Each structure stands twice: as C-alpha cells, then as structure tokens.
Amino acid sequence: MSENALETIFRTQMAAYADCDVEALIATFTDDCVLVDMADVDHPFVGTDAVRGFLVDYFAALRHVVVDVTMVATGTDSVIGELDVTANYVGAPFTEQTPRPIRLRYCVAEEIRDGGVSSERFYWDSADLERQLTVV
C-alpha cells in the first residue's frame, strides 16, 4: 500500500477514536486482528469480537475525547503513530456529573494487511493514568 493509504487508515481510526465510535474502529481491522495493550502484554485481544469488547469497555469510562496525532510514520506495511489524548474520565469513583480530566500519551504500532489493521500494539504509561485518577 502507498504511504498515503496507510496514513489514511491510521487517521480514520483516530477520528473514530475521538468519536468513541466502536463500529467505525472495528471496520478498520481485519477479522483475525490482534490488539495488544503493552501495559498488559499477556492478555491480547484476538479477533474483532474481542477487540470490540475491549473498545466498548474502554469508551464506557470516557467522554469528550480529543485525539491529537502528533506524529505518523509509515513503512511498507506498517504505521507508527504518536497520540496526545485528552478526555473526561467518568469511571468509578468519578461520574458524568463529576468527571476527572485526564491526558494520555500513546505510541501505536500497526501492521496493515489487505487494507486493514492486522496487528496493533499500543504503548502508554498506565502509572501516569493511575496518578491522574488518585483521589486525595
């Protein structure tokens, strides 16, 4: 695929991420995709049903998501992207009425096959999120 086509797939994903649109995100993956949260590498999500379940749970705690793509690099069949994400966290102990603003920084590595994401690994600082959610 061309570099432009690879970047378009990535940016389509990030727009769906900002919209918390699970089905639009799922549409960018291959049926046999593997999604790995590198903060929990021993528990990959394999196949679109597993990825969908992860995304539904992930987005349940977020509102007003803004995704700033700070860098994208492409290879023959791969994309590396860097994200700066802000959102309101509404998971316990926070609520819709008392959300906690959070900021997440990700590095995402994707392999593309047949026009879809066949493998995605995302790297982030889970301890940073824990600090942001600490109630003092």
CSV table of C-alpha atoms in Angstrom, one decimal:
chain,number,residue,atom,x,y,z
A,1,MET,CA,0.0,0.0,0.0
A,2,SER,CA,1.1,3.6,-0.5
A,3,GLU,CA,2.3,5.6,2.4
A,4,ASN,CA,-0.7,7.9,1.9
A,5,ALA,CA,-3.1,4.9,2.1
A,6,LEU,CA,-1.5,3.6,5.3
A,7,GLU,CA,-1.7,7.0,6.9
A,8,THR,CA,-5.3,7.4,5.8
A,9,ILE,CA,-6.2,4.1,7.6
A,10,PHE,CA,-4.5,5.4,10.8
A,11,ARG,CA,-6.1,8.8,10.7
A,12,THR,CA,-9.5,7.2,10.0
A,13,GLN,CA,-9.0,5.1,13.2
A,14,MET,CA,-8.0,8.2,15.2
A,15,ALA,CA,-11.1,10.1,14.1
A,16,ALA,CA,-13.3,7.1,15.2
A,17,TYR,CA,-11.4,7.0,18.5
A,18,ALA,CA,-12.2,10.7,19.1
A,19,ASP,CA,-15.8,10.0,18.4
A,20,CYS,CA,-15.8,6.8,20.6
A,21,ASP,CA,-17.2,5.0,17.6
A,22,VAL,CA,-16.5,1.4,18.2
A,23,GLU,CA,-18.0,0.1,14.9
A,24,ALA,CA,-16.0,2.6,12.8
A,25,LEU,CA,-12.9,1.5,14.6
A,26,ILE,CA,-13.7,-2.2,14.1
A,27,ALA,CA,-14.2,-1.6,10.4
A,28,THR,CA,-10.5,-0.7,10.1
A,29,PHE,CA,-9.3,-4.1,11.5
A,30,THR,CA,-9.0,-7.5,9.8
A,31,ASP,CA,-11.2,-10.2,11.1
A,32,ASP,CA,-8.2,-12.0,12.6
A,33,CYS,CA,-6.6,-8.9,14.1
A,34,VAL,CA,-4.6,-8.9,17.3
A,35,LEU,CA,-4.7,-5.9,19.6
A,36,VAL,CA,-2.1,-5.7,22.4
A,37,ASP,CA,-2.1,-3.2,25.3
A,38,MET,CA,1.6,-3.3,26.0
A,39,ALA,CA,0.8,-2.4,29.7
A,40,ASP,CA,-0.8,-5.9,29.8
A,41,VAL,CA,1.0,-7.8,27.1
A,42,ASP,CA,0.0,-11.3,28.4
A,43,HIS,CA,-3.7,-10.6,27.5
A,44,PRO,CA,-4.0,-9.8,23.8
A,45,PHE,CA,-7.4,-9.2,22.2
A,46,VAL,CA,-7.7,-11.6,19.2
A,47,GLY,CA,-10.3,-11.1,16.5
A,48,THR,CA,-12.8,-8.3,16.0
A,49,ASP,CA,-15.2,-9.6,18.7
A,50,ALA,CA,-12.5,-9.4,21.4
A,51,VAL,CA,-11.4,-6.0,20.1
A,52,ARG,CA,-15.0,-4.8,20.1
A,53,GLY,CA,-15.4,-5.9,23.8
A,54,PHE,CA,-12.2,-4.1,24.7
A,55,LEU,CA,-13.3,-0.9,23.0
A,56,VAL,CA,-16.8,-0.9,24.5
A,57,ASP,CA,-15.3,-1.2,28.0
A,58,TYR,CA,-12.6,1.4,27.2
A,59,PHE,CA,-15.0,4.0,25.9
A,60,ALA,CA,-17.5,3.4,28.7
A,61,ALA,CA,-15.3,5.5,31.0
A,62,LEU,CA,-14.5,8.3,28.6
A,63,ARG,CA,-16.3,11.5,27.5
A,64,HIS,CA,-15.3,14.4,25.4
A,65,VAL,CA,-12.3,12.7,23.8
A,66,VAL,CA,-9.8,14.8,21.8
A,67,VAL,CA,-7.1,13.0,19.9
A,68,ASP,CA,-4.1,14.9,18.7
A,69,VAL,CA,-2.0,12.9,16.3
A,70,THR,CA,1.5,14.4,16.9
A,71,MET,CA,3.4,12.1,14.6
A,72,VAL,CA,2.8,9.5,11.9
A,73,ALA,CA,5.5,7.4,10.1
A,74,THR,CA,4.7,4.7,7.6
A,75,GLY,CA,6.7,1.7,6.2
A,76,THR,CA,5.9,-0.9,3.6
A,77,ASP,CA,3.0,-2.4,5.5
A,78,SER,CA,3.2,-0.6,8.9
A,79,VAL,CA,2.2,2.6,10.6
A,80,ILE,CA,3.7,4.2,13.8
A,81,GLY,CA,1.7,7.0,15.3
A,82,GLU,CA,2.1,9.1,18.4
A,83,LEU,CA,-1.0,10.5,20.1
A,84,ASP,CA,-1.8,13.0,22.8
A,85,VAL,CA,-5.3,12.3,24.1
A,86,THR,CA,-7.4,14.3,26.5
A,87,ALA,CA,-10.8,13.2,27.9
A,88,ASN,CA,-13.1,13.3,30.8
A,89,TYR,CA,-12.9,10.1,32.8
A,90,VAL,CA,-16.3,9.1,34.3
A,91,GLY,CA,-15.4,5.6,35.6
A,92,ALA,CA,-15.7,5.0,39.4
A,93,PRO,CA,-15.3,6.8,41.6
A,94,PHE,CA,-16.0,9.6,39.1
A,95,THR,CA,-19.3,10.2,37.4
A,96,GLU,CA,-20.9,12.1,34.5
A,97,GLN,CA,-21.6,14.9,37.0
A,98,THR,CA,-18.1,14.8,38.5
A,99,PRO,CA,-15.7,13.7,35.7
A,100,ARG,CA,-11.9,13.8,36.1
A,101,PRO,CA,-10.0,15.4,33.2
A,102,ILE,CA,-7.2,13.1,32.0
A,103,ARG,CA,-4.4,13.2,29.5
A,104,LEU,CA,-3.0,10.0,27.9
A,105,ARG,CA,0.0,9.7,25.6
A,106,TYR,CA,0.3,6.7,23.3
A,107,CYS,CA,2.6,5.3,20.8
A,108,VAL,CA,0.7,3.0,18.4
A,109,ALA,CA,2.4,0.4,16.1
A,110,GLU,CA,0.2,-1.2,13.4
A,111,GLU,CA,0.7,-3.8,10.7
A,112,ILE,CA,-1.6,-3.5,7.7
A,113,ARG,CA,-2.7,-6.4,5.6
A,114,ASP,CA,-5.3,-6.3,2.7
A,115,GLY,CA,-6.3,-2.7,3.6
A,116,GLY,CA,-7.0,-3.4,7.3
A,117,VAL,CA,-5.1,-3.4,10.6
A,118,SER,CA,-4.0,-7.0,11.3
A,119,SER,CA,-1.9,-6.1,14.4
A,120,GLU,CA,-1.9,-3.2,16.7
A,121,ARG,CA,0.3,-2.7,19.8
A,122,PHE,CA,-0.2,0.4,21.9
A,123,TYR,CA,2.3,1.7,24.4
A,124,TRP,CA,1.4,4.1,27.2
A,125,ASP,CA,2.2,4.9,30.8
A,126,SER,CA,-0.5,3.2,32.9
A,127,ALA,CA,1.1,4.5,36.2
A,128,ASP,CA,0.5,8.1,34.9
A,129,LEU,CA,-3.2,7.4,34.5
A,130,GLU,CA,-3.3,5.9,38.0
A,131,ARG,CA,-1.7,9.1,39.3
A,132,GLN,CA,-4.3,11.2,37.5
A,133,LEU,CA,-7.1,9.2,38.9
A,134,THR,CA,-5.9,9.2,42.5
A,135,VAL,CA,-8.3,10.9,44.8
A,136,VAL,CA,-6.6,12.9,47.5
